[in-house]
PDB file of C-alpha atoms in Angstrom:
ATOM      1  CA  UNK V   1      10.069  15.876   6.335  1.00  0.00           C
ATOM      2  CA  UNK V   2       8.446  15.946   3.213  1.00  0.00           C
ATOM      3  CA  UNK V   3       6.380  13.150   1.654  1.00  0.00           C
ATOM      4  CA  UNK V   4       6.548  10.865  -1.375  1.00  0.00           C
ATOM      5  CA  UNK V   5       5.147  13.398  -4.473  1.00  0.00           C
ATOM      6  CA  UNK V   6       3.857  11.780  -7.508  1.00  0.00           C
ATOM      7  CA  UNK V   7       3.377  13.782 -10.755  1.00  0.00           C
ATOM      8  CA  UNK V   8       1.619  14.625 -12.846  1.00  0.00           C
ATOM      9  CA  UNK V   9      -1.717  14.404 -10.513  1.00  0.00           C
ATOM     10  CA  UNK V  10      -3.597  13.677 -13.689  1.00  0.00           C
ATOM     11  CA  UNK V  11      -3.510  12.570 -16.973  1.00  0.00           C
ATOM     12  CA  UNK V  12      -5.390  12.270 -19.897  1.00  0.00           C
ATOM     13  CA  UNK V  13      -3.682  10.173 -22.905  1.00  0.00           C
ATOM     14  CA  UNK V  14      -5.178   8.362 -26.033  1.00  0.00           C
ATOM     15  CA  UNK V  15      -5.154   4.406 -26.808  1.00  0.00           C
ATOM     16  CA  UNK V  16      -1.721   3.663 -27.646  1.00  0.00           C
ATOM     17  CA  UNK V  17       0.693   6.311 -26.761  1.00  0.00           C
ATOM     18  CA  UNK V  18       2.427   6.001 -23.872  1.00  0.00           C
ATOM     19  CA  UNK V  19       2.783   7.939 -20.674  1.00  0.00           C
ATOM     20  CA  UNK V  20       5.570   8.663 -18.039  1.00  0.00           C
ATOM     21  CA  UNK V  21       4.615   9.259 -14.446  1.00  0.00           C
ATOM     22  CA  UNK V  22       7.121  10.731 -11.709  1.00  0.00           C
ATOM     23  CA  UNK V  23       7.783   9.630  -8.067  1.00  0.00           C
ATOM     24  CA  UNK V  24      10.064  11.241  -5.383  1.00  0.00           C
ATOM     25  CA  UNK V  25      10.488   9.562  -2.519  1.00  0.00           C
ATOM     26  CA  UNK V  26      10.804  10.525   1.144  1.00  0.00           C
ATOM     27  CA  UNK V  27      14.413  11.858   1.508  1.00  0.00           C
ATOM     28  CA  UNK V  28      16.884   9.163   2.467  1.00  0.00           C
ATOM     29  CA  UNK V  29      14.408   6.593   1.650  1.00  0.00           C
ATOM     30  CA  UNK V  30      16.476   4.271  -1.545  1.00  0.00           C
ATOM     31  CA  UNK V  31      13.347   1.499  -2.071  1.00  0.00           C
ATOM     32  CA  UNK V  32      10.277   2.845  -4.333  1.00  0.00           C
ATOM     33  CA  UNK V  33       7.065   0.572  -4.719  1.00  0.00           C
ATOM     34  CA  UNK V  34       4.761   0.997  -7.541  1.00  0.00           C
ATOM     35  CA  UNK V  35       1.031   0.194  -7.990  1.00  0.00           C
ATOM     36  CA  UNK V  36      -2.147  -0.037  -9.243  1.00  0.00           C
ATOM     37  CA  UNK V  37      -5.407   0.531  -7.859  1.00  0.00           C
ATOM     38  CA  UNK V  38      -8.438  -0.246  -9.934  1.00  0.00           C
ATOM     39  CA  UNK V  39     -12.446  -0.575  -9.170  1.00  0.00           C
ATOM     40  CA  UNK V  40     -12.021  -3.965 -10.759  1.00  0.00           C
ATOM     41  CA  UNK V  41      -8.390  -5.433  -9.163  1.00  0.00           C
ATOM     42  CA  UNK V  42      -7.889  -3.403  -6.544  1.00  0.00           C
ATOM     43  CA  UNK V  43      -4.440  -2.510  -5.644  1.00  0.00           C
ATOM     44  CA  UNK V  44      -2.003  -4.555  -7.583  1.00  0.00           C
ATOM     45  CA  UNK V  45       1.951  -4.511  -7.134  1.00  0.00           C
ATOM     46  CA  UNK V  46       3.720  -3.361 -10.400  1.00  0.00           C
ATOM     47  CA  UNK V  47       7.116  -3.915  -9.378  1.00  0.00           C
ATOM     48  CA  UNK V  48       9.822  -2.232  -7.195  1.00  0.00           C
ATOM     49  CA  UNK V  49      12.724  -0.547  -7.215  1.00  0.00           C
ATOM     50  CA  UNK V  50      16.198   0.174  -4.693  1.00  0.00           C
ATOM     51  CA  UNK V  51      19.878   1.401  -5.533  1.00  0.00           C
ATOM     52  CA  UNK V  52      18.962   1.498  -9.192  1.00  0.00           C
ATOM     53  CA  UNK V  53      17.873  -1.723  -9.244  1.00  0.00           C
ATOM     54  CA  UNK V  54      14.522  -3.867  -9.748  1.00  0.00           C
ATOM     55  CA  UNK V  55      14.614  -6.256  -6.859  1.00  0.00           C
ATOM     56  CA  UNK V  56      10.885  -7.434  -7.476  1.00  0.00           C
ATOM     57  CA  UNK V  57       8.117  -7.389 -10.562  1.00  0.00           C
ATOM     58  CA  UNK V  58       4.479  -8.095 -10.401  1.00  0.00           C
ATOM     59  CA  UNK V  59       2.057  -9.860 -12.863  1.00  0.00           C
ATOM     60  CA  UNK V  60       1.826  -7.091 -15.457  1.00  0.00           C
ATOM     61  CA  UNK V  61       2.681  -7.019 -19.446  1.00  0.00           C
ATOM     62  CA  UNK V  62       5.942  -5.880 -20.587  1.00  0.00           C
ATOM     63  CA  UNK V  63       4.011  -2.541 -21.585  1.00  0.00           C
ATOM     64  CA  UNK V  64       4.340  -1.734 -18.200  1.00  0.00           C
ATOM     65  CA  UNK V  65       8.574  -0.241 -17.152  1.00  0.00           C
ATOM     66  CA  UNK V  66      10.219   1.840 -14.721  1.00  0.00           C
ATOM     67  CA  UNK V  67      13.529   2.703 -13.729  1.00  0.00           C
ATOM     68  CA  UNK V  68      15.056   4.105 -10.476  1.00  0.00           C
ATOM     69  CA  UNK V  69      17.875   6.650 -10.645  1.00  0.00           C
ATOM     70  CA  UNK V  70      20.808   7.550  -8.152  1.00  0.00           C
ATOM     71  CA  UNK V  71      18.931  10.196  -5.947  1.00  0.00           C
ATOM     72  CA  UNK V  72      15.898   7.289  -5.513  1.00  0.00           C
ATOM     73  CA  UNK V  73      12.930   9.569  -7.871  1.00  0.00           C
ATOM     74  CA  UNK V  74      12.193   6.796 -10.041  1.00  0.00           C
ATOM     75  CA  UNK V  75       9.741   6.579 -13.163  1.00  0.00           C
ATOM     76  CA  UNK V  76       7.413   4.454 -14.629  1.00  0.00           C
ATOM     77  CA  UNK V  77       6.224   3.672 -18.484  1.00  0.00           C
ATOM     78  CA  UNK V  78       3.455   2.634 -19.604  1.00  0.00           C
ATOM     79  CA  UNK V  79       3.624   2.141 -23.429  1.00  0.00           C
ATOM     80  CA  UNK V  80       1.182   1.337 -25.927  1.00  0.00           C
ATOM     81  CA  UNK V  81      -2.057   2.355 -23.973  1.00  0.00           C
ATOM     82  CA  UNK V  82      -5.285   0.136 -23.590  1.00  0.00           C
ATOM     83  CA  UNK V  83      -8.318   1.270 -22.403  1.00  0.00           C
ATOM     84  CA  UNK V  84      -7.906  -0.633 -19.226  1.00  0.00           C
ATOM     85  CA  UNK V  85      -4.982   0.944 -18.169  1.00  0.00           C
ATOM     86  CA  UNK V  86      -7.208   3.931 -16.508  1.00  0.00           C
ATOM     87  CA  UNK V  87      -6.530   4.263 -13.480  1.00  0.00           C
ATOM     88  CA  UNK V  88      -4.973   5.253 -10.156  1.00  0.00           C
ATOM     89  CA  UNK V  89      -1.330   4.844 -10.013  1.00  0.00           C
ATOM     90  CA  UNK V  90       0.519   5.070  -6.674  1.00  0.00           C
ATOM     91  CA  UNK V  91       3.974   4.959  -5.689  1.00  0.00           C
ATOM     92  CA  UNK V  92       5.382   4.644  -1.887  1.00  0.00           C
ATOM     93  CA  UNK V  93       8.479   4.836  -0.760  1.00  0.00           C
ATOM     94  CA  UNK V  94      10.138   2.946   2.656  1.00  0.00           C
ATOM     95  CA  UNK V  95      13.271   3.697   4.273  1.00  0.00           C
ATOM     96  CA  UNK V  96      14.024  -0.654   4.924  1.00  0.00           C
ATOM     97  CA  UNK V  97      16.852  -2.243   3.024  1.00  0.00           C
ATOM     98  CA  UNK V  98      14.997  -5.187   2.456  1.00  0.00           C
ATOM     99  CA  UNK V  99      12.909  -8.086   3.932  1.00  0.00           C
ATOM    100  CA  UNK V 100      10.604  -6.946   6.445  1.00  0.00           C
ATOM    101  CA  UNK V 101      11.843  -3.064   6.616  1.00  0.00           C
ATOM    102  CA  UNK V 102      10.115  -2.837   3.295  1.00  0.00           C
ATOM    103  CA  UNK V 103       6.852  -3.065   3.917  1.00  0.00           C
ATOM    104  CA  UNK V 104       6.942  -0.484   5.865  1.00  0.00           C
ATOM    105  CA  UNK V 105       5.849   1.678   3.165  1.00  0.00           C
ATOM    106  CA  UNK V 106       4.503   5.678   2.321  1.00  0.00           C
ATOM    107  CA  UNK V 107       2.308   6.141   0.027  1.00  0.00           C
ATOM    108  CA  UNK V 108       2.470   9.424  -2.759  1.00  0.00           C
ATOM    109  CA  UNK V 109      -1.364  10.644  -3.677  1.00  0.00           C
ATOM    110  CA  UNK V 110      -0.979   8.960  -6.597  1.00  0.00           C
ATOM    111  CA  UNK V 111      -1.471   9.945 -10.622  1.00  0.00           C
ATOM    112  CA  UNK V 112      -4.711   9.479 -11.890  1.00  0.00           C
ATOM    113  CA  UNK V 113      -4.356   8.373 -15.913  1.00  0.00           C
ATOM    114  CA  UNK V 114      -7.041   7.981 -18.443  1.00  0.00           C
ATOM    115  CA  UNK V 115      -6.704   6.232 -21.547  1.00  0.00           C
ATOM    116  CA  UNK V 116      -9.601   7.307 -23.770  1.00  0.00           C
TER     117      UNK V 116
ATOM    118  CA  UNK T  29       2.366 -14.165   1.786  1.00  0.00           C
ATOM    119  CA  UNK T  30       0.030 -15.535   4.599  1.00  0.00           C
ATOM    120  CA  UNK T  31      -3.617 -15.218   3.548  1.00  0.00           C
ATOM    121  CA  UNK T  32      -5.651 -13.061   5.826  1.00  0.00           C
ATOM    122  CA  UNK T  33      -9.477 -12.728   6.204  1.00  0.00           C
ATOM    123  CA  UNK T  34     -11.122  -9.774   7.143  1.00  0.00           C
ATOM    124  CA  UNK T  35     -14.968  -8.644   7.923  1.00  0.00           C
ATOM    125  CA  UNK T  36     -16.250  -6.699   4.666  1.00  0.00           C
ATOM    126  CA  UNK T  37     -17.395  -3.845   6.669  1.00  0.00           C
ATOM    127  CA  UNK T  38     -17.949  -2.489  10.181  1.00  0.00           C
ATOM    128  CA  UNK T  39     -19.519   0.324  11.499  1.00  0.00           C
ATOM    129  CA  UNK T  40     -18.352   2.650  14.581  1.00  0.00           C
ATOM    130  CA  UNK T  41     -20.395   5.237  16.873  1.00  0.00           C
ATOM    131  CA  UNK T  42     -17.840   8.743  16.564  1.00  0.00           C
ATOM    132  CA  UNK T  43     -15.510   8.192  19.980  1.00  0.00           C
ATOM    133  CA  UNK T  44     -16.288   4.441  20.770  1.00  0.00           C
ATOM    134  CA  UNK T  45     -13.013   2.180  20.372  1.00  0.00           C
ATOM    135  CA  UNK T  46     -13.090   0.838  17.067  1.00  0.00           C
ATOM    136  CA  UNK T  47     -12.229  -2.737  16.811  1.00  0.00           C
ATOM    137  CA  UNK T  48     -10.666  -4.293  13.611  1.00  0.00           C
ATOM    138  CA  UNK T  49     -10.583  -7.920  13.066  1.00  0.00           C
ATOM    139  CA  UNK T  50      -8.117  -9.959  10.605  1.00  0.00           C
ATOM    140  CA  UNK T  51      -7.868 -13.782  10.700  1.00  0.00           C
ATOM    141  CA  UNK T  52      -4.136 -14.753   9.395  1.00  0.00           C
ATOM    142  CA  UNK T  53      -4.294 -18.287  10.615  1.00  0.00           C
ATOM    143  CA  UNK T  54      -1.255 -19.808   7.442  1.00  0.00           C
ATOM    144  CA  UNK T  55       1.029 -17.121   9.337  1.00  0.00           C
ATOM    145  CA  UNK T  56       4.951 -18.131   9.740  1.00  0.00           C
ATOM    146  CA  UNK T  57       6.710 -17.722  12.790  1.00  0.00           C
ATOM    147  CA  UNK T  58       8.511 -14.548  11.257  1.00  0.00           C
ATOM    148  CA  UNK T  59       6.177 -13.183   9.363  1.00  0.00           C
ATOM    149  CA  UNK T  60       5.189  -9.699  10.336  1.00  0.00           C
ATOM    150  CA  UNK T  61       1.368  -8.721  10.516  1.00  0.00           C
ATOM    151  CA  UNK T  62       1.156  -5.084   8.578  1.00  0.00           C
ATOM    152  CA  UNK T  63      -2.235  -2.326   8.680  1.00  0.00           C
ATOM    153  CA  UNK T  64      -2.990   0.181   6.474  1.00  0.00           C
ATOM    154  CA  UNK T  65      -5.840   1.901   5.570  1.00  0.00           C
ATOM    155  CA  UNK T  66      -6.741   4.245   2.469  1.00  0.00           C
ATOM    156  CA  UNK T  67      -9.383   7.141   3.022  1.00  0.00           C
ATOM    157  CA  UNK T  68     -11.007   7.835  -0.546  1.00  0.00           C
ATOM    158  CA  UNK T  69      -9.267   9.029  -3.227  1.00  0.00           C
ATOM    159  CA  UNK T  70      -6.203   8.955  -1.370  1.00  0.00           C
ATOM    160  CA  UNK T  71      -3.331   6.864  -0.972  1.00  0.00           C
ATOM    161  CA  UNK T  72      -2.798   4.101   1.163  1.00  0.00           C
ATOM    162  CA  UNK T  73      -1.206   5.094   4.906  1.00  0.00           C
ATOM    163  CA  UNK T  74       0.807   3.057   7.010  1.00  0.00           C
ATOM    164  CA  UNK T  75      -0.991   2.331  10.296  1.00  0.00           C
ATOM    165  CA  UNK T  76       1.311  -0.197  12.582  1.00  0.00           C
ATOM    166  CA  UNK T  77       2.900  -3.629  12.279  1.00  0.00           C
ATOM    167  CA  UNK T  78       3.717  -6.372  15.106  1.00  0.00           C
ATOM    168  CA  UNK T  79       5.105  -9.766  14.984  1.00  0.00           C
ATOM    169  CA  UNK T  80       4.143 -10.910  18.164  1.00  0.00           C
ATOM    170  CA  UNK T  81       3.687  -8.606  21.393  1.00  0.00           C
ATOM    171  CA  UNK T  82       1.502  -6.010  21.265  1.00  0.00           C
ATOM    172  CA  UNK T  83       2.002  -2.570  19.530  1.00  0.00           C
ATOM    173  CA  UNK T  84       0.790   0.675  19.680  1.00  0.00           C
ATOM    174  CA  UNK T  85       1.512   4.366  18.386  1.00  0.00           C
ATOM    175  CA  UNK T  86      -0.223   7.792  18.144  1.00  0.00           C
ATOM    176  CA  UNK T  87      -2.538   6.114  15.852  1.00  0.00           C
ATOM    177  CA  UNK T  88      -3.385   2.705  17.005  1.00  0.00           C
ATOM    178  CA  UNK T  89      -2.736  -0.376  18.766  1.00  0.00           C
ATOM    179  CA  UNK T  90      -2.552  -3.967  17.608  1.00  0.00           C
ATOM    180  CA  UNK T  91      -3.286  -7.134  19.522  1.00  0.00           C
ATOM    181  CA  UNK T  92      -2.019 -10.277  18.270  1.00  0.00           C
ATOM    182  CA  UNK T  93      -2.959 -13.476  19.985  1.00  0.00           C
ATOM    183  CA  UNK T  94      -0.156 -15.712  21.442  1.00  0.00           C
ATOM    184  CA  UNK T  95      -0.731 -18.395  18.928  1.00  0.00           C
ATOM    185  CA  UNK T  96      -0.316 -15.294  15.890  1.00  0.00           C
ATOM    186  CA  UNK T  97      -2.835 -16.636  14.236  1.00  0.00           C
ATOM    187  CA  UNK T  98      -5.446 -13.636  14.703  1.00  0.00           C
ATOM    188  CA  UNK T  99      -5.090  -9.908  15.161  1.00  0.00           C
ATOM    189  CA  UNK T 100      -7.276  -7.050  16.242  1.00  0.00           C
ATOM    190  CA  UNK T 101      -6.550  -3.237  14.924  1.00  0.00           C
ATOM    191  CA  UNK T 102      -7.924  -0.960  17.653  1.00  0.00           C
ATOM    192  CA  UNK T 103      -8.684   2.391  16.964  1.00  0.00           C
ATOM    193  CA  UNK T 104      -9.190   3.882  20.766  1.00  0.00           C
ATOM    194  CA  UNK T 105     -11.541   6.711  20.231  1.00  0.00           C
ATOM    195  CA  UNK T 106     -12.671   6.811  16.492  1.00  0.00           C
ATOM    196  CA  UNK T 107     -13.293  10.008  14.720  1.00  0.00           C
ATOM    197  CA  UNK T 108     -15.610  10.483  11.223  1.00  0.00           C
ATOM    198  CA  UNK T 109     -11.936  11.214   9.940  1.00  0.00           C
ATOM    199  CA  UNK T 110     -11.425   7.272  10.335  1.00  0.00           C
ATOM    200  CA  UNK T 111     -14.058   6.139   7.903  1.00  0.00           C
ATOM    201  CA  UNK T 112     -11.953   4.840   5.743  1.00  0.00           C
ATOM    202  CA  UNK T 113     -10.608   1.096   4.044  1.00  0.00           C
ATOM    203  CA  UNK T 114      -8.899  -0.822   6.233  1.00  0.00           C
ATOM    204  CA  UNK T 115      -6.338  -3.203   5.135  1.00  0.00           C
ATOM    205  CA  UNK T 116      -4.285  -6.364   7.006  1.00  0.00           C
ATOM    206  CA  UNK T 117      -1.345  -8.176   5.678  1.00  0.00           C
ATOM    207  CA  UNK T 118       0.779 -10.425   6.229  1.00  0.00           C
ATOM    208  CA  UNK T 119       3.862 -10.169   3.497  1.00  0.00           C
ATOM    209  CA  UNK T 120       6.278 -13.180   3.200  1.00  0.00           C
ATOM    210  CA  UNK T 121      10.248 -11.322   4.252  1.00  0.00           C
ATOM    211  CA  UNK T 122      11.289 -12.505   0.601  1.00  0.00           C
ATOM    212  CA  UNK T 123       9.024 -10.152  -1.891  1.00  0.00           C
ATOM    213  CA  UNK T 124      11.299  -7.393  -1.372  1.00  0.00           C
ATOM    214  CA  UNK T 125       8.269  -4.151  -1.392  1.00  0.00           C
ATOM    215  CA  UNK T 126       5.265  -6.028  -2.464  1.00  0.00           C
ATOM    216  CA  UNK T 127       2.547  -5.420  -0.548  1.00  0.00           C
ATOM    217  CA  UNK T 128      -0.260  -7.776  -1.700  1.00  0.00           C
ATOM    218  CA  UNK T 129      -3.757  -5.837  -0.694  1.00  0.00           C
ATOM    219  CA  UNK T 130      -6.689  -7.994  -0.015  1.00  0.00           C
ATOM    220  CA  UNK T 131     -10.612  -6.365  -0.498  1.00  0.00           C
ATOM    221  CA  UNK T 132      -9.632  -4.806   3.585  1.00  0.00           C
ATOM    222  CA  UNK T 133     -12.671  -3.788   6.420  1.00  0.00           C
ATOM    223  CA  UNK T 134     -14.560  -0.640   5.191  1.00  0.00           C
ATOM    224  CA  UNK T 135     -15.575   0.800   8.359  1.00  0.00           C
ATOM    225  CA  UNK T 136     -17.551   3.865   8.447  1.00  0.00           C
ATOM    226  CA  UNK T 137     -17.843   6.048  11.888  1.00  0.00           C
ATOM    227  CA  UNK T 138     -20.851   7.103  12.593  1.00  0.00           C
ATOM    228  CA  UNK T 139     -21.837  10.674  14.322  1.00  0.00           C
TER     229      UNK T 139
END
């Protein structure tokens, strides 16, 4: 079975455009997780996603979007780039309805963005 | 989420048992204890999870005590491909997908 694929890989972009960043999950898997992972905060929960719908959101700006569509790849925006929105950003996928089957969770290789 | 407390780092001799503490003492009685680990520059991987017997798979086995409040990650015969961060947690079953990652265990294996 294939894993969760995250693209683009990498990603340069400028202060204050905006960037879209791709995640397929495993197949028959319905919840996607997205999240940041910097030198300074770690890994960070951005929010996540299952049937189409966001079930949970993290502590991040309204800059900060995504959306989930009816095959489960789901998207994230970023608009308006800051400086300190470099870095890695992971998605993972997990076949669990809810609850505890959730956090059983697969991570994609993540997109590494740089806002210069 | 329970709070959970784990050494900084540890280090391993290459094919000695690798032992992986995590203190989750706030646990709940249903709360499930959760390991991953994330070898650099790549993502996180899903290791094992246990509630309250003891658990193991082709990667690992966890030990729980009886009164949940500790766990121990055992790695049975660590390999230089297991240097990596290790991670412990304990999510509440209410934050639907939300892992919450603490600063984990770096351990580094040793030849």
């Amino acid at each position: 079975k294939a894993g969760v694929t995250q693209t683009p890989r990498y990603l340069i972009k400028t202060r204050g455009q905006q960037v879209t960043l791709s995640c397929s999950p495993i197949s028959g898997h319905r919840s996607v997780s997205w999240y940041q992972q910097t030198p300074g905060q770690g890994l960070q929960f951005l929010f996540e996603y299952f049937s189409e719908t966001q079930r949970n959101k993290g502590n991040f700006p309204g800059r900060f979007s995504g959306r989930q569509f009816s095959n489960s790849r789901s998207e994230m925006n970023v608009s308006t780039l800051e400086l300190g929105d470099s870095a890695l950003y992971l998605c993972a996928s997990s076949g669990g309805t809810g609850g505890f089957l959730s956090y059983e969770q697969y991570f994609g290789p993540g997109t590494r963005l740089t806002v210069t | 989420d329970a709070k959970t407390t784990q050494p900084t780092s540890m280090d391993c001799a290459e094919g000695r048992a690798a032992n992986l503490p995590c203190n989750h003492s706030t646990i709940s009685g249903n709360e499930y204890v959760y390991w991953y680990r994330q070898i650099h520059s790549q993502g996180p991987q899903y290791i094992i999870h246990g509630l309250k017997n003891n658990e193991t798979n082709e990667m690992a086995s966890l030990i729980i005590t009886e009164d949940r409040k500790s766990s121990t990650l055992i790695l049975p015969h660590a390999t230089l491909r297991d240097t990596a961060v290790y991670y412990c947690i304990a999510p509440g079953g209410t934050s639907y997908g939300k892992l919450t990652f603490g600063q984990g265990t770096i351990l580094t294996v040793h030849p």
